[in-house]
PDB file of C-alpha atoms in Angstrom:
ATOM      1  CA  UNK T   1     -12.011  85.704 123.247  1.00 96.00           C
ATOM      2  CA  UNK T   2     -10.919  88.403 121.163  1.00 96.00           C
ATOM      3  CA  UNK T   3     -14.417  89.376 121.112  1.00 98.00           C
ATOM      4  CA  UNK T   4     -14.932  88.883 124.864  1.00 98.00           C
ATOM      5  CA  UNK T   5     -11.659  90.882 125.550  1.00 97.00           C
ATOM      6  CA  UNK T   6     -12.566  93.882 123.209  1.00 98.00           C
ATOM      7  CA  UNK T   7     -15.642  94.402 125.801  1.00 98.00           C
ATOM      8  CA  UNK T   8     -13.933  93.725 128.803  1.00 97.00           C
ATOM      9  CA  UNK T   9     -16.716  90.777 129.440  1.00 98.00           C
ATOM     10  CA  UNK T  10     -15.482  87.767 131.812  1.00 97.00           C
ATOM     11  CA  UNK T  11     -17.166  84.593 131.227  1.00 98.00           C
ATOM     12  CA  UNK T  12     -17.687  80.921 132.331  1.00 98.00           C
ATOM     13  CA  UNK T  13     -15.629  78.463 130.717  1.00 98.00           C
ATOM     14  CA  UNK T  14     -17.438  75.028 130.882  1.00 97.00           C
ATOM     15  CA  UNK T  15     -14.685  72.610 130.268  1.00 97.00           C
ATOM     16  CA  UNK T  16     -14.764  68.383 130.571  1.00 98.00           C
ATOM     17  CA  UNK T  17     -12.136  66.911 132.523  1.00 98.00           C
ATOM     18  CA  UNK T  18     -10.843  64.753 129.927  1.00 98.00           C
ATOM     19  CA  UNK T  19     -10.626  67.541 127.579  1.00 97.00           C
ATOM     20  CA  UNK T  20      -8.648  69.670 130.000  1.00 98.00           C
ATOM     21  CA  UNK T  21      -6.328  66.357 130.790  1.00 97.00           C
ATOM     22  CA  UNK T  22      -5.512  66.211 126.970  1.00 97.00           C
ATOM     23  CA  UNK T  23      -5.029  70.173 126.422  1.00 97.00           C
ATOM     24  CA  UNK T  24      -4.584  72.028 129.713  1.00 98.00           C
ATOM     25  CA  UNK T  25      -3.095  74.648 127.645  1.00 98.00           C
ATOM     26  CA  UNK T  26      -6.374  75.736 126.673  1.00 97.00           C
ATOM     27  CA  UNK T  27      -7.749  75.805 130.188  1.00 98.00           C
ATOM     28  CA  UNK T  28      -4.678  77.866 131.315  1.00 98.00           C
ATOM     29  CA  UNK T  29      -5.351  80.264 128.234  1.00 98.00           C
ATOM     30  CA  UNK T  30      -9.030  80.950 129.265  1.00 98.00           C
ATOM     31  CA  UNK T  31      -7.898  81.146 133.001  1.00 98.00           C
ATOM     32  CA  UNK T  32      -5.205  83.976 132.563  1.00 98.00           C
ATOM     33  CA  UNK T  33      -7.611  85.809 130.589  1.00 98.00           C
ATOM     34  CA  UNK T  34      -9.612  86.085 133.636  1.00 98.00           C
ATOM     35  CA  UNK T  35     -12.133  83.740 132.545  1.00 98.00           C
ATOM     36  CA  UNK T  36     -13.769  81.179 135.262  1.00 98.00           C
ATOM     37  CA  UNK T  37     -12.711  77.282 134.537  1.00 98.00           C
ATOM     38  CA  UNK T  38     -16.290  75.564 135.532  1.00 98.00           C
ATOM     39  CA  UNK T  39     -16.650  71.714 135.717  1.00 98.00           C
ATOM     40  CA  UNK T  40     -18.629  70.307 132.631  1.00 98.00           C
ATOM     41  CA  UNK T  41     -18.323  66.418 133.800  1.00 97.00           C
ATOM     42  CA  UNK T  42     -15.163  64.120 133.027  1.00 97.00           C
ATOM     43  CA  UNK T  43     -16.511  63.454 129.638  1.00 95.00           C
ATOM     44  CA  UNK T  44     -19.464  65.257 127.724  1.00 90.00           C
ATOM     45  CA  UNK T  45     -22.239  62.952 129.002  1.00 93.00           C
ATOM     46  CA  UNK T  46     -25.397  62.305 131.035  1.00 93.00           C
ATOM     47  CA  UNK T  47     -25.259  61.524 134.603  1.00 94.00           C
ATOM     48  CA  UNK T  48     -28.775  59.930 134.863  1.00 93.00           C
ATOM     49  CA  UNK T  49     -27.715  56.471 134.587  1.00 91.00           C
ATOM     50  CA  UNK T  50     -24.146  56.405 136.457  1.00 93.00           C
ATOM     51  CA  UNK T  51     -23.546  54.017 139.074  1.00 95.00           C
ATOM     52  CA  UNK T  52     -22.796  56.390 142.459  1.00 95.00           C
ATOM     53  CA  UNK T  53     -19.385  55.278 142.748  1.00 96.00           C
ATOM     54  CA  UNK T  54     -18.612  56.016 139.073  1.00 97.00           C
ATOM     55  CA  UNK T  55     -20.511  59.515 139.379  1.00 97.00           C
ATOM     56  CA  UNK T  56     -18.457  60.380 142.607  1.00 97.00           C
ATOM     57  CA  UNK T  57     -14.929  59.240 140.869  1.00 97.00           C
ATOM     58  CA  UNK T  58     -15.972  61.316 137.711  1.00 97.00           C
ATOM     59  CA  UNK T  59     -16.650  64.641 139.537  1.00 98.00           C
ATOM     60  CA  UNK T  60     -13.364  64.229 141.164  1.00 98.00           C
ATOM     61  CA  UNK T  61     -11.151  63.283 138.286  1.00 98.00           C
ATOM     62  CA  UNK T  62     -12.657  66.210 136.650  1.00 98.00           C
ATOM     63  CA  UNK T  63     -12.013  68.433 139.524  1.00 98.00           C
ATOM     64  CA  UNK T  64      -8.551  67.165 139.791  1.00 98.00           C
ATOM     65  CA  UNK T  65      -7.657  67.606 136.066  1.00 98.00           C
ATOM     66  CA  UNK T  66      -8.731  71.498 136.182  1.00 98.00           C
ATOM     67  CA  UNK T  67      -6.826  71.916 139.321  1.00 98.00           C
ATOM     68  CA  UNK T  68      -3.765  70.652 137.829  1.00 98.00           C
ATOM     69  CA  UNK T  69      -4.033  72.774 134.858  1.00 98.00           C
ATOM     70  CA  UNK T  70      -5.170  75.911 136.195  1.00 98.00           C
ATOM     71  CA  UNK T  71      -3.853  75.707 139.848  1.00 98.00           C
ATOM     72  CA  UNK T  72      -7.239  76.751 141.126  1.00 98.00           C
ATOM     73  CA  UNK T  73     -10.368  74.235 142.308  1.00 98.00           C
ATOM     74  CA  UNK T  74     -13.187  74.684 140.384  1.00 98.00           C
ATOM     75  CA  UNK T  75     -16.566  75.800 142.264  1.00 98.00           C
ATOM     76  CA  UNK T  76     -18.937  75.302 139.571  1.00 98.00           C
ATOM     77  CA  UNK T  77     -20.189  72.387 137.775  1.00 98.00           C
ATOM     78  CA  UNK T  78     -23.128  72.100 135.075  1.00 97.00           C
ATOM     79  CA  UNK T  79     -23.813  68.441 133.623  1.00 97.00           C
ATOM     80  CA  UNK T  80     -24.354  67.658 130.026  1.00 93.00           C
ATOM     81  CA  UNK T  81     -28.161  66.548 129.559  1.00 86.00           C
ATOM     82  CA  UNK T  82     -29.548  65.102 132.615  1.00 90.00           C
ATOM     83  CA  UNK T  83     -28.068  65.099 136.139  1.00 94.00           C
ATOM     84  CA  UNK T  84     -28.587  62.080 138.482  1.00 94.00           C
ATOM     85  CA  UNK T  85     -30.963  62.025 141.780  1.00 93.00           C
ATOM     86  CA  UNK T  86     -27.825  62.438 143.698  1.00 94.00           C
ATOM     87  CA  UNK T  87     -25.407  64.833 141.644  1.00 96.00           C
ATOM     88  CA  UNK T  88     -26.220  67.841 143.616  1.00 95.00           C
ATOM     89  CA  UNK T  89     -25.431  66.003 146.719  1.00 94.00           C
ATOM     90  CA  UNK T  90     -22.122  64.811 145.661  1.00 96.00           C
ATOM     91  CA  UNK T  91     -21.050  68.518 144.334  1.00 96.00           C
ATOM     92  CA  UNK T  92     -22.067  69.371 147.976  1.00 95.00           C
ATOM     93  CA  UNK T  93     -19.961  66.906 149.377  1.00 93.00           C
ATOM     94  CA  UNK T  94     -16.854  67.638 147.194  1.00 94.00           C
ATOM     95  CA  UNK T  95     -17.220  71.013 148.169  1.00 94.00           C
ATOM     96  CA  UNK T  96     -18.774  73.123 144.878  1.00 97.00           C
ATOM     97  CA  UNK T  97     -20.357  76.427 145.212  1.00 97.00           C
ATOM     98  CA  UNK T  98     -22.770  76.442 142.550  1.00 98.00           C
ATOM     99  CA  UNK T  99     -24.151  74.249 139.765  1.00 97.00           C
ATOM    100  CA  UNK T 100     -26.117  74.997 136.541  1.00 97.00           C
ATOM    101  CA  UNK T 101     -28.243  72.204 136.192  1.00 96.00           C
ATOM    102  CA  UNK T 102     -31.259  74.114 137.241  1.00 95.00           C
ATOM    103  CA  UNK T 103     -33.587  75.250 134.124  1.00 92.00           C
ATOM    104  CA  UNK T 104     -36.751  76.597 136.150  1.00 89.00           C
ATOM    105  CA  UNK T 105     -36.152  80.119 137.056  1.00 87.00           C
ATOM    106  CA  UNK T 106     -34.699  83.423 136.030  1.00 87.00           C
ATOM    107  CA  UNK T 107     -33.311  83.629 139.271  1.00 93.00           C
ATOM    108  CA  UNK T 108     -30.536  82.045 141.542  1.00 96.00           C
ATOM    109  CA  UNK T 109     -31.911  79.566 144.445  1.00 95.00           C
ATOM    110  CA  UNK T 110     -30.093  78.852 147.672  1.00 94.00           C
ATOM    111  CA  UNK T 111     -30.143  75.202 148.259  1.00 92.00           C
ATOM    112  CA  UNK T 112     -29.598  74.311 152.062  1.00 85.00           C
ATOM    113  CA  UNK T 113     -26.166  72.314 152.745  1.00 79.00           C
ATOM    114  CA  UNK T 114     -26.083  70.230 155.765  1.00 76.00           C
ATOM    115  CA  UNK T 115     -22.128  70.621 155.799  1.00 75.00           C
ATOM    116  CA  UNK T 116     -23.151  74.602 156.569  1.00 80.00           C
ATOM    117  CA  UNK T 117     -21.167  75.622 153.799  1.00 86.00           C
ATOM    118  CA  UNK T 118     -23.072  78.359 150.805  1.00 92.00           C
ATOM    119  CA  UNK T 119     -24.227  76.583 147.910  1.00 95.00           C
ATOM    120  CA  UNK T 120     -26.900  78.028 145.215  1.00 96.00           C
ATOM    121  CA  UNK T 121     -28.276  76.796 141.812  1.00 97.00           C
ATOM    122  CA  UNK T 122     -27.641  79.137 138.879  1.00 97.00           C
ATOM    123  CA  UNK T 123     -30.227  78.818 136.179  1.00 96.00           C
ATOM    124  CA  UNK T 124     -28.978  77.774 132.825  1.00 96.00           C
ATOM    125  CA  UNK T 125     -31.124  78.472 129.458  1.00 95.00           C
ATOM    126  CA  UNK T 126     -32.080  76.522 126.475  1.00 93.00           C
ATOM    127  CA  UNK T 127     -33.403  79.199 124.568  1.00 95.00           C
ATOM    128  CA  UNK T 128     -30.716  81.927 124.455  1.00 97.00           C
ATOM    129  CA  UNK T 129     -28.339  79.492 123.409  1.00 96.00           C
ATOM    130  CA  UNK T 130     -26.480  78.604 120.523  1.00 96.00           C
ATOM    131  CA  UNK T 131     -27.035  74.957 120.716  1.00 94.00           C
ATOM    132  CA  UNK T 132     -30.236  75.759 118.295  1.00 94.00           C
ATOM    133  CA  UNK T 133     -27.711  76.413 115.318  1.00 93.00           C
ATOM    134  CA  UNK T 134     -27.181  72.891 115.274  1.00 88.00           C
ATOM    135  CA  UNK T 135     -30.034  70.842 116.902  1.00 79.00           C
ATOM    136  CA  UNK T 136     -33.034  72.461 115.858  1.00 85.00           C
ATOM    137  CA  UNK T 137     -32.067  75.073 113.065  1.00 83.00           C
ATOM    138  CA  UNK T 138     -33.933  77.706 114.999  1.00 90.00           C
ATOM    139  CA  UNK T 139     -31.180  80.061 114.154  1.00 94.00           C
ATOM    140  CA  UNK T 140     -29.791  79.996 110.360  1.00 93.00           C
ATOM    141  CA  UNK T 141     -28.060  83.192 110.850  1.00 96.00           C
ATOM    142  CA  UNK T 142     -25.964  85.401 113.287  1.00 97.00           C
ATOM    143  CA  UNK T 143     -28.681  87.904 112.860  1.00 97.00           C
ATOM    144  CA  UNK T 144     -31.162  85.569 114.283  1.00 97.00           C
ATOM    145  CA  UNK T 145     -29.458  84.597 117.152  1.00 98.00           C
ATOM    146  CA  UNK T 146     -28.262  88.068 118.104  1.00 98.00           C
ATOM    147  CA  UNK T 147     -31.776  89.724 117.492  1.00 98.00           C
ATOM    148  CA  UNK T 148     -33.498  86.839 119.813  1.00 98.00           C
ATOM    149  CA  UNK T 149     -30.891  87.473 122.973  1.00 98.00           C
ATOM    150  CA  UNK T 150     -30.946  91.172 122.544  1.00 98.00           C
ATOM    151  CA  UNK T 151     -35.069  90.696 122.611  1.00 98.00           C
ATOM    152  CA  UNK T 152     -34.240  88.666 125.894  1.00 98.00           C
ATOM    153  CA  UNK T 153     -31.725  91.289 127.331  1.00 98.00           C
ATOM    154  CA  UNK T 154     -34.182  94.330 126.780  1.00 98.00           C
ATOM    155  CA  UNK T 155     -37.183  92.287 128.332  1.00 97.00           C
ATOM    156  CA  UNK T 156     -35.330  91.430 131.776  1.00 96.00           C
ATOM    157  CA  UNK T 157     -33.661  94.841 131.578  1.00 96.00           C
ATOM    158  CA  UNK T 158     -37.150  96.088 131.702  1.00 96.00           C
ATOM    159  CA  UNK T 159     -38.228  93.765 134.307  1.00 95.00           C
ATOM    160  CA  UNK T 160     -34.926  94.681 136.010  1.00 93.00           C
ATOM    161  CA  UNK T 161     -35.944  98.158 137.448  1.00 93.00           C
ATOM    162  CA  UNK T 162     -37.980  96.605 140.058  1.00 94.00           C
ATOM    163  CA  UNK T 163     -36.538  93.113 140.745  1.00 92.00           C
ATOM    164  CA  UNK T 164     -33.573  91.243 140.212  1.00 91.00           C
ATOM    165  CA  UNK T 165     -33.015  89.131 136.771  1.00 94.00           C
ATOM    166  CA  UNK T 166     -30.227  87.046 135.264  1.00 96.00           C
ATOM    167  CA  UNK T 167     -29.867  85.792 131.782  1.00 97.00           C
ATOM    168  CA  UNK T 168     -27.925  83.044 130.787  1.00 97.00           C
ATOM    169  CA  UNK T 169     -26.288  82.968 127.118  1.00 98.00           C
ATOM    170  CA  UNK T 170     -24.787  79.512 126.133  1.00 97.00           C
ATOM    171  CA  UNK T 171     -22.172  79.674 123.554  1.00 97.00           C
ATOM    172  CA  UNK T 172     -20.285  76.945 122.151  1.00 96.00           C
ATOM    173  CA  UNK T 173     -16.849  77.046 120.247  1.00 93.00           C
ATOM    174  CA  UNK T 174     -18.223  74.632 117.303  1.00 93.00           C
ATOM    175  CA  UNK T 175     -21.457  76.651 116.863  1.00 95.00           C
ATOM    176  CA  UNK T 176     -20.998  80.192 117.526  1.00 96.00           C
ATOM    177  CA  UNK T 177     -17.322  80.415 116.531  1.00 95.00           C
ATOM    178  CA  UNK T 178     -17.733  80.454 113.203  1.00 96.00           C
ATOM    179  CA  UNK T 179     -16.980  83.252 110.796  1.00 97.00           C
ATOM    180  CA  UNK T 180     -20.737  83.827 109.536  1.00 97.00           C
ATOM    181  CA  UNK T 181     -21.806  83.628 113.238  1.00 97.00           C
ATOM    182  CA  UNK T 182     -19.453  85.179 115.530  1.00 98.00           C
ATOM    183  CA  UNK T 183     -20.271  88.629 114.717  1.00 98.00           C
ATOM    184  CA  UNK T 184     -23.754  87.804 116.670  1.00 98.00           C
ATOM    185  CA  UNK T 185     -21.477  87.686 120.012  1.00 98.00           C
ATOM    186  CA  UNK T 186     -19.855  91.293 119.161  1.00 98.00           C
ATOM    187  CA  UNK T 187     -23.473  92.676 118.167  1.00 98.00           C
ATOM    188  CA  UNK T 188     -24.924  91.197 121.561  1.00 98.00           C
ATOM    189  CA  UNK T 189     -22.066  92.591 123.568  1.00 98.00           C
ATOM    190  CA  UNK T 190     -22.065  95.833 122.054  1.00 98.00           C
ATOM    191  CA  UNK T 191     -26.155  95.938 122.865  1.00 98.00           C
ATOM    192  CA  UNK T 192     -25.250  95.603 126.566  1.00 98.00           C
ATOM    193  CA  UNK T 193     -22.627  97.987 126.653  1.00 97.00           C
ATOM    194  CA  UNK T 194     -24.988 100.691 125.147  1.00 97.00           C
ATOM    195  CA  UNK T 195     -27.811  99.752 127.157  1.00 96.00           C
ATOM    196  CA  UNK T 196     -26.125 100.316 130.535  1.00 93.00           C
ATOM    197  CA  UNK T 197     -26.838  98.949 134.152  1.00 94.00           C
ATOM    198  CA  UNK T 198     -26.228  95.375 133.183  1.00 96.00           C
ATOM    199  CA  UNK T 199     -23.385  93.399 134.942  1.00 97.00           C
ATOM    200  CA  UNK T 200     -21.989  90.792 132.479  1.00 98.00           C
ATOM    201  CA  UNK T 201     -19.962  88.542 134.871  1.00 98.00           C
ATOM    202  CA  UNK T 202     -18.384  84.901 135.669  1.00 98.00           C
ATOM    203  CA  UNK T 203     -21.041  82.360 137.101  1.00 98.00           C
ATOM    204  CA  UNK T 204     -19.040  81.917 140.414  1.00 98.00           C
ATOM    205  CA  UNK T 205     -19.249  85.964 140.715  1.00 98.00           C
ATOM    206  CA  UNK T 206     -22.864  85.690 140.314  1.00 97.00           C
ATOM    207  CA  UNK T 207     -23.312  82.988 142.716  1.00 97.00           C
ATOM    208  CA  UNK T 208     -20.949  84.841 145.702  1.00 96.00           C
ATOM    209  CA  UNK T 209     -23.455  87.742 144.964  1.00 96.00           C
ATOM    210  CA  UNK T 210     -26.607  86.017 145.277  1.00 94.00           C
ATOM    211  CA  UNK T 211     -25.656  84.482 148.408  1.00 92.00           C
ATOM    212  CA  UNK T 212     -24.944  87.779 149.828  1.00 90.00           C
ATOM    213  CA  UNK T 213     -27.878  89.021 148.869  1.00 84.00           C
ATOM    214  CA  UNK T 214     -29.936  86.040 150.204  1.00 69.00           C
ATOM    215  CA  UNK T 215     -27.809  85.900 153.557  1.00 63.00           C
TER     216      UNK T 215
END
């Protein structure tokens, strides 16, 4: 949070409902700092095999926990691992603005909504993601992670001269939030600041911006 504040960067904090219920002060702290609290499931679990009513109830309970902690209803959702064939329809049913269960492009995609409200899929990336410190050991040092993300930034910045581009950078407290790794975030944000013409934004702001462009 201190590194983000140093660069004036707002982010989206993906939070599980059960975790927020147990430690609401963490969600409130992030909210007070200007970050978005997005729903990350009731528990950190796949939805692929959940029965319909269990999935619907888990979404409802997650929304309630975040709203109770922060006073604001979450508008974004990200399923851990696999969503079910009905997840997106349930999210639309419960009034969400966007989900991050989309890995197929560098651009958001507007989704037709039979209820008439705007809805968008925001891309999430697994490569520019610090989970590779743990799951694959692709990154062993902060420098390796920062170098990889910065190369992605530079390439999309170049493409962005003629067309819109979005880069998702996934960060986890238990992975990047270590003394030997947190410097990577500082280096990435410093590079973005120096590069210029890059918008660092919460995912709800990106969704609303894209829907305006696509209107």
